[in-house]
PDB file of C-alpha atoms and ligand atoms in Angstrom:
ATOM      1  CA  MET H   1       0.000   0.000   0.000  1.00 85.00           C
ATOM      2  CA  GLY H   2       1.249   3.493  -0.867  1.00 88.00           C
ATOM      3  CA  LYS H   3       1.900   6.127   1.747  1.00 94.00           C
ATOM      4  CA  PHE H   4      -0.990   8.183   3.155  1.00 98.00           C
ATOM      5  CA  GLN H   5       0.254  11.353   4.826  1.00 98.00           C
ATOM      6  CA  VAL H   6      -1.676  14.186   6.434  1.00 98.00           C
ATOM      7  CA  MET H   7       0.622  17.206   6.456  1.00 97.00           C
ATOM      8  CA  ASP H   8       0.246  18.710   9.881  1.00 95.00           C
ATOM      9  CA  HIS H   9       2.915  21.413   9.572  1.00 97.00           C
ATOM     10  CA  PRO H  10       1.624  24.522  11.396  1.00 98.00           C
ATOM     11  CA  LEU H  11       2.030  26.779   8.341  1.00 98.00           C
ATOM     12  CA  ILE H  12      -0.004  24.409   6.185  1.00 98.00           C
ATOM     13  CA  GLN H  13      -2.721  24.055   8.825  1.00 98.00           C
ATOM     14  CA  HIS H  14      -2.908  27.824   9.389  1.00 98.00           C
ATOM     15  CA  LYS H  15      -3.208  28.591   5.680  1.00 98.00           C
ATOM     16  CA  LEU H  16      -5.768  25.841   5.163  1.00 98.00           C
ATOM     17  CA  THR H  17      -7.925  27.365   7.879  1.00 98.00           C
ATOM     18  CA  MET H  18      -7.776  30.705   6.037  1.00 98.00           C
ATOM     19  CA  ILE H  19      -9.109  29.243   2.783  1.00 98.00           C
ATOM     20  CA  ARG H  20     -11.804  27.187   4.500  1.00 98.00           C
ATOM     21  CA  ASN H  21     -13.322  30.487   5.667  1.00 98.00           C
ATOM     22  CA  LYS H  22     -16.266  31.347   3.409  1.00 98.00           C
ATOM     23  CA  ASP H  23     -15.240  35.013   3.569  1.00 98.00           C
ATOM     24  CA  CYS H  24     -11.839  34.350   1.944  1.00 98.00           C
ATOM     25  CA  GLY H  25     -12.142  35.995  -1.490  1.00 97.00           C
ATOM     26  CA  THR H  26     -10.881  34.753  -4.843  1.00 97.00           C
ATOM     27  CA  LYS H  27      -7.605  36.681  -4.803  1.00 97.00           C
ATOM     28  CA  ASP H  28      -6.549  35.477  -1.358  1.00 98.00           C
ATOM     29  CA  PHE H  29      -7.885  31.976  -1.995  1.00 98.00           C
ATOM     30  CA  ARG H  30      -5.777  31.645  -5.151  1.00 98.00           C
ATOM     31  CA  GLN H  31      -2.637  32.958  -3.485  1.00 98.00           C
ATOM     32  CA  ILE H  32      -2.952  30.805  -0.379  1.00 98.00           C
ATOM     33  CA  VAL H  33      -3.684  27.632  -2.374  1.00 98.00           C
ATOM     34  CA  ASN H  34      -0.376  28.186  -4.166  1.00 98.00           C
ATOM     35  CA  GLU H  35       1.426  28.847  -0.890  1.00 98.00           C
ATOM     36  CA  ILE H  36       0.136  25.585   0.568  1.00 98.00           C
ATOM     37  CA  ALA H  37       1.151  23.749  -2.611  1.00 98.00           C
ATOM     38  CA  THR H  38       4.705  25.074  -2.228  1.00 98.00           C
ATOM     39  CA  LEU H  39       4.880  23.898   1.373  1.00 98.00           C
ATOM     40  CA  MET H  40       3.500  20.494   0.392  1.00 98.00           C
ATOM     41  CA  ALA H  41       5.977  20.171  -2.494  1.00 97.00           C
ATOM     42  CA  PHE H  42       8.799  20.438   0.031  1.00 95.00           C
ATOM     43  CA  GLU H  43       7.641  17.229   1.733  1.00 95.00           C
ATOM     44  CA  VAL H  44       6.379  15.424  -1.376  1.00 96.00           C
ATOM     45  CA  SER H  45       9.847  15.760  -2.937  1.00 95.00           C
ATOM     46  CA  ARG H  46      11.636  14.471   0.172  1.00 94.00           C
ATOM     47  CA  ASP H  47      12.558  11.091  -1.330  1.00 92.00           C
ATOM     48  CA  MET H  48      14.021  12.456  -4.565  1.00 93.00           C
ATOM     49  CA  PRO H  49      17.303  10.627  -5.184  1.00 92.00           C
ATOM     50  CA  LEU H  50      20.582  12.508  -4.743  1.00 95.00           C
ATOM     51  CA  GLU H  51      23.951  11.901  -6.342  1.00 96.00           C
ATOM     52  CA  ASP H  52      27.426  13.023  -5.341  1.00 97.00           C
ATOM     53  CA  VAL H  53      28.974  15.924  -7.206  1.00 97.00           C
ATOM     54  CA  ASP H  54      32.131  17.955  -6.749  1.00 98.00           C
ATOM     55  CA  VAL H  55      31.701  21.705  -6.987  1.00 98.00           C
ATOM     56  CA  GLN H  56      34.395  24.351  -6.954  1.00 98.00           C
ATOM     57  CA  THR H  57      33.622  26.996  -4.340  1.00 98.00           C
ATOM     58  CA  PRO H  58      35.656  30.239  -4.281  1.00 98.00           C
ATOM     59  CA  VAL H  59      38.072  28.553  -1.844  1.00 98.00           C
ATOM     60  CA  ALA H  60      38.040  24.769  -2.353  1.00 98.00           C
ATOM     61  CA  VAL H  61      36.294  21.779  -3.863  1.00 98.00           C
ATOM     62  CA  ALA H  62      33.132  20.757  -1.988  1.00 98.00           C
ATOM     63  CA  HIS H  63      31.950  17.171  -2.120  1.00 98.00           C
ATOM     64  CA  ALA H  64      28.276  17.982  -2.501  1.00 98.00           C
ATOM     65  CA  LYS H  65      24.907  16.572  -3.609  1.00 97.00           C
ATOM     66  CA  GLN H  66      22.543  17.217  -6.470  1.00 95.00           C
ATOM     67  CA  ILE H  67      19.203  15.710  -7.445  1.00 91.00           C
ATOM     68  CA  SER H  68      19.615  12.800  -9.822  1.00 89.00           C
ATOM     69  CA  GLY H  69      17.456  10.378 -11.693  1.00 74.00           C
ATOM     70  CA  LYS H  70      13.841  10.835 -12.613  1.00 74.00           C
ATOM     71  CA  LYS H  71      12.610  14.229 -13.659  1.00 92.00           C
ATOM     72  CA  VAL H  72       9.277  15.595 -12.462  1.00 96.00           C
ATOM     73  CA  ALA H  73       5.953  16.188 -14.186  1.00 98.00           C
ATOM     74  CA  VAL H  74       3.265  18.182 -12.380  1.00 98.00           C
ATOM     75  CA  VAL H  75      -0.183  17.160 -13.608  1.00 98.00           C
ATOM     76  CA  PRO H  76      -3.168  19.210 -12.441  1.00 98.00           C
ATOM     77  CA  ILE H  77      -6.670  17.798 -12.744  1.00 98.00           C
ATOM     78  CA  LEU H  78      -8.585  20.624 -14.425  1.00 97.00           C
ATOM     79  CA  ARG H  79      -9.829  22.986 -13.398  1.00 95.00           C
ATOM     80  CA  ALA H  80      -9.081  23.292  -9.735  1.00 97.00           C
ATOM     81  CA  GLY H  81      -5.707  21.535  -9.873  1.00 98.00           C
ATOM     82  CA  ILE H  82      -4.349  24.479 -11.869  1.00 98.00           C
ATOM     83  CA  GLY H  83      -4.459  26.467  -8.647  1.00 98.00           C
ATOM     84  CA  MET H  84      -1.636  24.360  -7.184  1.00 98.00           C
ATOM     85  CA  VAL H  85       0.745  24.285 -10.164  1.00 98.00           C
ATOM     86  CA  ASP H  86       2.621  27.561  -9.736  1.00 98.00           C
ATOM     87  CA  GLY H  87       3.194  26.841  -6.054  1.00 98.00           C
ATOM     88  CA  ILE H  88       4.909  23.569  -6.905  1.00 98.00           C
ATOM     89  CA  LEU H  89       6.890  25.082  -9.782  1.00 97.00           C
ATOM     90  CA  ASP H  90       8.258  27.668  -7.340  1.00 97.00           C
ATOM     91  CA  LEU H  91      10.218  24.797  -5.766  1.00 95.00           C
ATOM     92  CA  ILE H  92      10.725  22.586  -8.827  1.00 95.00           C
ATOM     93  CA  PRO H  93      11.013  25.066 -11.720  1.00 94.00           C
ATOM     94  CA  ALA H  94      12.361  22.538 -14.224  1.00 93.00           C
ATOM     95  CA  ALA H  95       9.285  20.293 -13.959  1.00 96.00           C
ATOM     96  CA  LYS H  96       7.126  19.823 -17.039  1.00 97.00           C
ATOM     97  CA  VAL H  97       3.383  20.297 -16.738  1.00 98.00           C
ATOM     98  CA  GLY H  98       0.728  17.936 -18.100  1.00 98.00           C
ATOM     99  CA  HIS H  99      -3.025  18.496 -17.940  1.00 98.00           C
ATOM    100  CA  ILE H 100      -5.933  16.143 -17.365  1.00 98.00           C
ATOM    101  CA  GLY H 101      -9.396  17.614 -17.870  1.00 97.00           C
ATOM    102  CA  MET H 102     -12.054  16.045 -15.709  1.00 92.00           C
ATOM    103  CA  TYR H 103     -15.450  17.171 -14.494  1.00 89.00           C
ATOM    104  CA  ARG H 104     -17.860  15.530 -12.105  1.00 86.00           C
ATOM    105  CA  ASP H 105     -21.447  15.114 -13.222  1.00 90.00           C
ATOM    106  CA  GLU H 106     -23.329  17.050 -10.557  1.00 86.00           C
ATOM    107  CA  GLU H 107     -26.179  14.501 -10.466  1.00 89.00           C
ATOM    108  CA  THR H 108     -24.379  11.158 -10.639  1.00 93.00           C
ATOM    109  CA  LEU H 109     -21.006  12.382  -9.255  1.00 89.00           C
ATOM    110  CA  GLU H 110     -19.388  10.285 -12.018  1.00 92.00           C
ATOM    111  CA  PRO H 111     -16.174  11.810 -13.446  1.00 92.00           C
ATOM    112  CA  HIS H 112     -15.866  12.536 -17.164  1.00 94.00           C
ATOM    113  CA  GLU H 113     -12.517  12.924 -18.921  1.00 95.00           C
ATOM    114  CA  TYR H 114     -12.442  15.688 -21.559  1.00 95.00           C
ATOM    115  CA  PHE H 115      -8.744  16.485 -22.104  1.00 97.00           C
ATOM    116  CA  VAL H 116      -5.364  14.802 -21.665  1.00 97.00           C
ATOM    117  CA  LYS H 117      -2.046  16.375 -22.664  1.00 98.00           C
ATOM    118  CA  LEU H 118       1.110  15.009 -21.051  1.00 98.00           C
ATOM    119  CA  PRO H 119       4.876  15.403 -21.521  1.00 97.00           C
ATOM    120  CA  SER H 120       5.956  12.882 -24.188  1.00 96.00           C
ATOM    121  CA  ASP H 121       8.391  11.186 -21.782  1.00 96.00           C
ATOM    122  CA  ILE H 122       5.836  10.824 -18.993  1.00 97.00           C
ATOM    123  CA  GLU H 123       6.883   7.192 -18.367  1.00 96.00           C
ATOM    124  CA  GLN H 124      10.346   8.407 -17.278  1.00 95.00           C
ATOM    125  CA  ARG H 125       9.059  11.064 -14.893  1.00 96.00           C
ATOM    126  CA  GLN H 126       8.085  11.225 -11.255  1.00 96.00           C
ATOM    127  CA  VAL H 127       4.482  12.459 -11.571  1.00 98.00           C
ATOM    128  CA  PHE H 128       2.818  14.734  -9.017  1.00 98.00           C
ATOM    129  CA  VAL H 129      -0.926  14.791  -9.706  1.00 98.00           C
ATOM    130  CA  VAL H 130      -2.492  17.815  -8.026  1.00 98.00           C
ATOM    131  CA  ASP H 131      -6.124  18.582  -7.218  1.00 98.00           C
ATOM    132  CA  PRO H 132      -7.303  20.465  -4.131  1.00 98.00           C
ATOM    133  CA  MET H 133     -10.189  18.057  -3.452  1.00 98.00           C
ATOM    134  CA  LEU H 134     -10.373  14.265  -3.074  1.00 98.00           C
ATOM    135  CA  ALA H 135     -14.105  13.651  -2.534  1.00 97.00           C
ATOM    136  CA  THR H 136     -15.568  10.372  -3.886  1.00 96.00           C
ATOM    137  CA  GLY H 137     -12.175   9.714  -5.488  1.00 97.00           C
ATOM    138  CA  GLY H 138     -13.699   9.221  -8.933  1.00 96.00           C
ATOM    139  CA  SER H 139     -11.742  12.030 -10.611  1.00 96.00           C
ATOM    140  CA  ALA H 140      -8.405  11.026  -9.082  1.00 98.00           C
ATOM    141  CA  ILE H 141      -8.925   7.350  -9.968  1.00 97.00           C
ATOM    142  CA  MET H 142      -9.745   8.218 -13.572  1.00 97.00           C
ATOM    143  CA  ALA H 143      -6.718  10.538 -13.747  1.00 98.00           C
ATOM    144  CA  MET H 144      -4.454   7.715 -12.527  1.00 98.00           C
ATOM    145  CA  ASP H 145      -6.017   5.383 -15.123  1.00 97.00           C
ATOM    146  CA  ALA H 146      -5.285   7.943 -17.856  1.00 97.00           C
ATOM    147  CA  LEU H 147      -1.682   8.362 -16.702  1.00 98.00           C
ATOM    148  CA  LYS H 148      -0.950   4.649 -16.376  1.00 98.00           C
ATOM    149  CA  LYS H 149      -2.500   3.965 -19.801  1.00 97.00           C
ATOM    150  CA  ARG H 150       0.147   6.339 -21.176  1.00 97.00           C
ATOM    151  CA  GLY H 151       3.030   4.674 -19.356  1.00 97.00           C
ATOM    152  CA  ALA H 152       3.370   6.632 -16.097  1.00 97.00           C
ATOM    153  CA  SER H 153       4.215   4.420 -13.140  1.00 95.00           C
ATOM    154  CA  ASN H 154       5.752   6.628 -10.475  1.00 95.00           C
ATOM    155  CA  ILE H 155       2.819   8.718  -9.262  1.00 98.00           C
ATOM    156  CA  LYS H 156       2.018  10.743  -6.145  1.00 98.00           C
ATOM    157  CA  PHE H 157      -1.339  12.422  -5.520  1.00 98.00           C
ATOM    158  CA  VAL H 158      -1.294  15.777  -3.728  1.00 98.00           C
ATOM    159  CA  CYS H 159      -4.508  17.382  -2.446  1.00 98.00           C
ATOM    160  CA  LEU H 160      -5.568  19.901   0.147  1.00 98.00           C
ATOM    161  CA  VAL H 161      -8.729  18.347   1.576  1.00 98.00           C
ATOM    162  CA  SER H 162      -9.722  14.690   1.401  1.00 98.00           C
ATOM    163  CA  ALA H 163     -12.716  12.649   2.492  1.00 98.00           C
ATOM    164  CA  PRO H 164     -12.286   9.160   3.994  1.00 98.00           C
ATOM    165  CA  GLU H 165     -14.473   7.745   1.205  1.00 97.00           C
ATOM    166  CA  GLY H 166     -12.173   9.136  -1.492  1.00 98.00           C
ATOM    167  CA  VAL H 167      -8.969   8.053   0.221  1.00 98.00           C
ATOM    168  CA  LYS H 168     -10.232   4.475   0.486  1.00 98.00           C
ATOM    169  CA  ALA H 169     -11.480   4.414  -3.102  1.00 98.00           C
ATOM    170  CA  LEU H 170      -8.169   5.741  -4.451  1.00 98.00           C
ATOM    171  CA  GLN H 171      -6.117   3.358  -2.304  1.00 98.00           C
ATOM    172  CA  ASP H 172      -8.254   0.396  -3.420  1.00 98.00           C
ATOM    173  CA  ALA H 173      -8.003   1.320  -7.117  1.00 98.00           C
ATOM    174  CA  HIS H 174      -4.346   2.441  -7.128  1.00 98.00           C
ATOM    175  CA  PRO H 175      -2.540   1.016  -4.084  1.00 98.00           C
ATOM    176  CA  ASP H 176       0.843   2.018  -5.538  1.00 98.00           C
ATOM    177  CA  VAL H 177       0.035   5.760  -5.453  1.00 98.00           C
ATOM    178  CA  ASP H 178       1.204   7.784  -2.441  1.00 98.00           C
ATOM    179  CA  ILE H 179      -1.412  10.253  -1.168  1.00 98.00           C
ATOM    180  CA  TYR H 180      -0.469  13.547   0.495  1.00 98.00           C
ATOM    181  CA  THR H 181      -3.215  15.738   1.945  1.00 98.00           C
ATOM    182  CA  ALA H 182      -3.341  18.807   4.158  1.00 98.00           C
ATOM    183  CA  ALA H 183      -6.482  17.539   5.909  1.00 98.00           C
ATOM    184  CA  LEU H 184      -8.584  14.411   6.230  1.00 98.00           C
ATOM    185  CA  ASP H 185     -12.124  15.676   6.769  1.00 98.00           C
ATOM    186  CA  ASP H 186     -15.181  13.999   8.219  1.00 98.00           C
ATOM    187  CA  HIS H 187     -17.447  12.772   5.420  1.00 97.00           C
ATOM    188  CA  LEU H 188     -19.212  13.548   2.135  1.00 98.00           C
ATOM    189  CA  ASN H 189     -22.704  15.011   2.092  1.00 97.00           C
ATOM    190  CA  GLU H 190     -25.467  13.767  -0.210  1.00 95.00           C
ATOM    191  CA  ASP H 191     -24.289  16.170  -2.948  1.00 94.00           C
ATOM    192  CA  GLY H 192     -20.753  14.770  -2.836  1.00 95.00           C
ATOM    193  CA  TYR H 193     -19.276  17.803  -1.062  1.00 97.00           C
ATOM    194  CA  ILE H 194     -16.602  17.289   1.565  1.00 98.00           C
ATOM    195  CA  ILE H 195     -17.804  18.197   5.070  1.00 98.00           C
ATOM    196  CA  PRO H 196     -16.610  20.566   6.468  1.00 98.00           C
ATOM    197  CA  GLY H 197     -14.361  21.025   3.390  1.00 98.00           C
ATOM    198  CA  LEU H 198     -14.022  24.402   1.706  1.00 98.00           C
ATOM    199  CA  GLY H 199     -16.835  24.339  -0.838  1.00 98.00           C
ATOM    200  CA  ASP H 200     -16.305  24.124  -4.593  1.00 97.00           C
ATOM    201  CA  ALA H 201     -12.569  24.588  -5.067  1.00 98.00           C
ATOM    202  CA  GLY H 202     -12.800  25.444  -8.786  1.00 97.00           C
ATOM    203  CA  ASP H 203     -15.465  28.083  -8.266  1.00 97.00           C
ATOM    204  CA  ARG H 204     -13.571  29.626  -5.351  1.00 98.00           C
ATOM    205  CA  LEU H 205     -10.301  29.716  -7.307  1.00 98.00           C
ATOM    206  CA  PHE H 206     -11.714  31.162 -10.491  1.00 96.00           C
ATOM    207  CA  GLY H 207     -14.620  33.210  -9.190  1.00 94.00           C
ATOM    208  CA  THR H 208     -17.263  31.210 -11.062  1.00 93.00           C
ATOM    209  CA  LYS H 209     -20.507  29.779  -9.712  1.00 81.00           C
TER     210      LYS H 209
HETATM  211  C1  PRP N 301     -13.734  18.895  -8.256  1.00 83.77           C
HETATM  212  C2  PRP N 301     -12.336  18.766  -7.694  1.00 83.77           C
HETATM  213  C3  PRP N 301     -11.973  17.356  -8.083  1.00 83.77           C
HETATM  214  C4  PRP N 301     -13.281  16.630  -7.994  1.00 83.77           C
HETATM  215  C5  PRP N 301     -13.297  15.827  -6.751  1.00 83.77           C
HETATM  216  O1  PRP N 301     -13.703  19.168  -9.589  1.00 83.77           O
HETATM  217  O2  PRP N 301     -11.449  19.734  -8.177  1.00 83.77           O
HETATM  218  O3  PRP N 301     -11.427  17.267  -9.386  1.00 83.77           O
HETATM  219  O4  PRP N 301     -14.313  17.625  -7.960  1.00 83.77           O
HETATM  220  O5  PRP N 301     -14.440  15.053  -6.666  1.00 83.77           O
HETATM  221  P1  PRP N 301     -14.427  13.471  -6.735  1.00 83.77           P
HETATM  222  O6  PRP N 301     -13.329  12.999  -5.849  1.00 83.77           O
HETATM  223  O7  PRP N 301     -15.791  13.086  -6.221  1.00 83.77           O
HETATM  224  O8  PRP N 301     -14.246  13.047  -8.158  1.00 83.77           O
HETATM  225  P2  PRP N 301     -15.023  19.453 -10.469  1.00 83.77           P
HETATM  226  O9  PRP N 301     -15.522  18.171 -11.075  1.00 83.77           O
HETATM  227  O10 PRP N 301     -15.997  20.239  -9.648  1.00 83.77           O
HETATM  228  O11 PRP N 301     -14.468  20.306 -11.677  1.00 83.77           O
HETATM  229  P3  PRP N 301     -13.767  21.744 -11.675  1.00 83.77           P
HETATM  230  O12 PRP N 301     -12.410  21.577 -11.050  1.00 83.77           O
HETATM  231  O13 PRP N 301     -13.704  22.055 -13.132  1.00 83.77           O
HETATM  232  O14 PRP N 301     -14.628  22.698 -10.901  1.00 83.77           O
HETATM  233  N1  URA N 302     -15.216  19.111  -5.323  1.00 83.77           N
HETATM  234  C1  URA N 302     -15.077  20.298  -4.693  1.00 83.77           C
HETATM  235  O1  URA N 302     -14.631  21.286  -5.290  1.00 83.77           O
HETATM  236  N2  URA N 302     -15.461  20.373  -3.409  1.00 83.77           N
HETATM  237  C2  URA N 302     -15.958  19.317  -2.721  1.00 83.77           C
HETATM  238  O2  URA N 302     -16.272  19.448  -1.527  1.00 83.77           O
HETATM  239  C3  URA N 302     -16.094  18.096  -3.403  1.00 83.77           C
HETATM  240  C4  URA N 302     -15.700  18.013  -4.707  1.00 83.77           C
END
């Protein structure tokens, strides 16, 4: 089974509380989502492999380290995942960005895929799939299916708020995928919203309704 980690760092928890607040407007919501994504990227990238390298400092040669091996692809699930991309790129600027378009039917809660564009060497990359919300898990599961169909195998899922139902569904469908979340909330309501959650992440990020 992949890792399941709730990121309890005080800065992440404080910022998450700010965006849960219904009075947090679009501008602040967007900025804080990116800030949380940056803080999460720090931990999500913890197991990146290092290699030895010698570097000439102004006074001597230092036996130092640099990141080696697999390169990174950040893959947001549209739309709301876009809100986390810049925050991750702040830490990993050389990452390539793929996109997976997915919307949830509001009646059935079933996900529908409408767009997939990935780096051509996706199978050689460490993939960070980002989406603020893991509710029923349907969208994340379908995104993993789309990635694996195209050769990706090294995948981590990074979200802000998750529901127990979605975590279990994603773990059952893709036990190899590590899940990182800023909060594990209580449950889903009958409309598929996470309770207490933060509402509709896409609408809050982009100011739509
Ligand atoms: C939201 C959210 C996730 C999905 C989670 O997207 O950003 O992608 O719902 O729900 P699930 O776990 O039950 O699948 P939505 O479908 O509202 O699309 P949007 O990002 O375009 O608003
Ligand atoms: N998608 C959202 O944006 N919010 C939820 O609470 C559930 C799914």
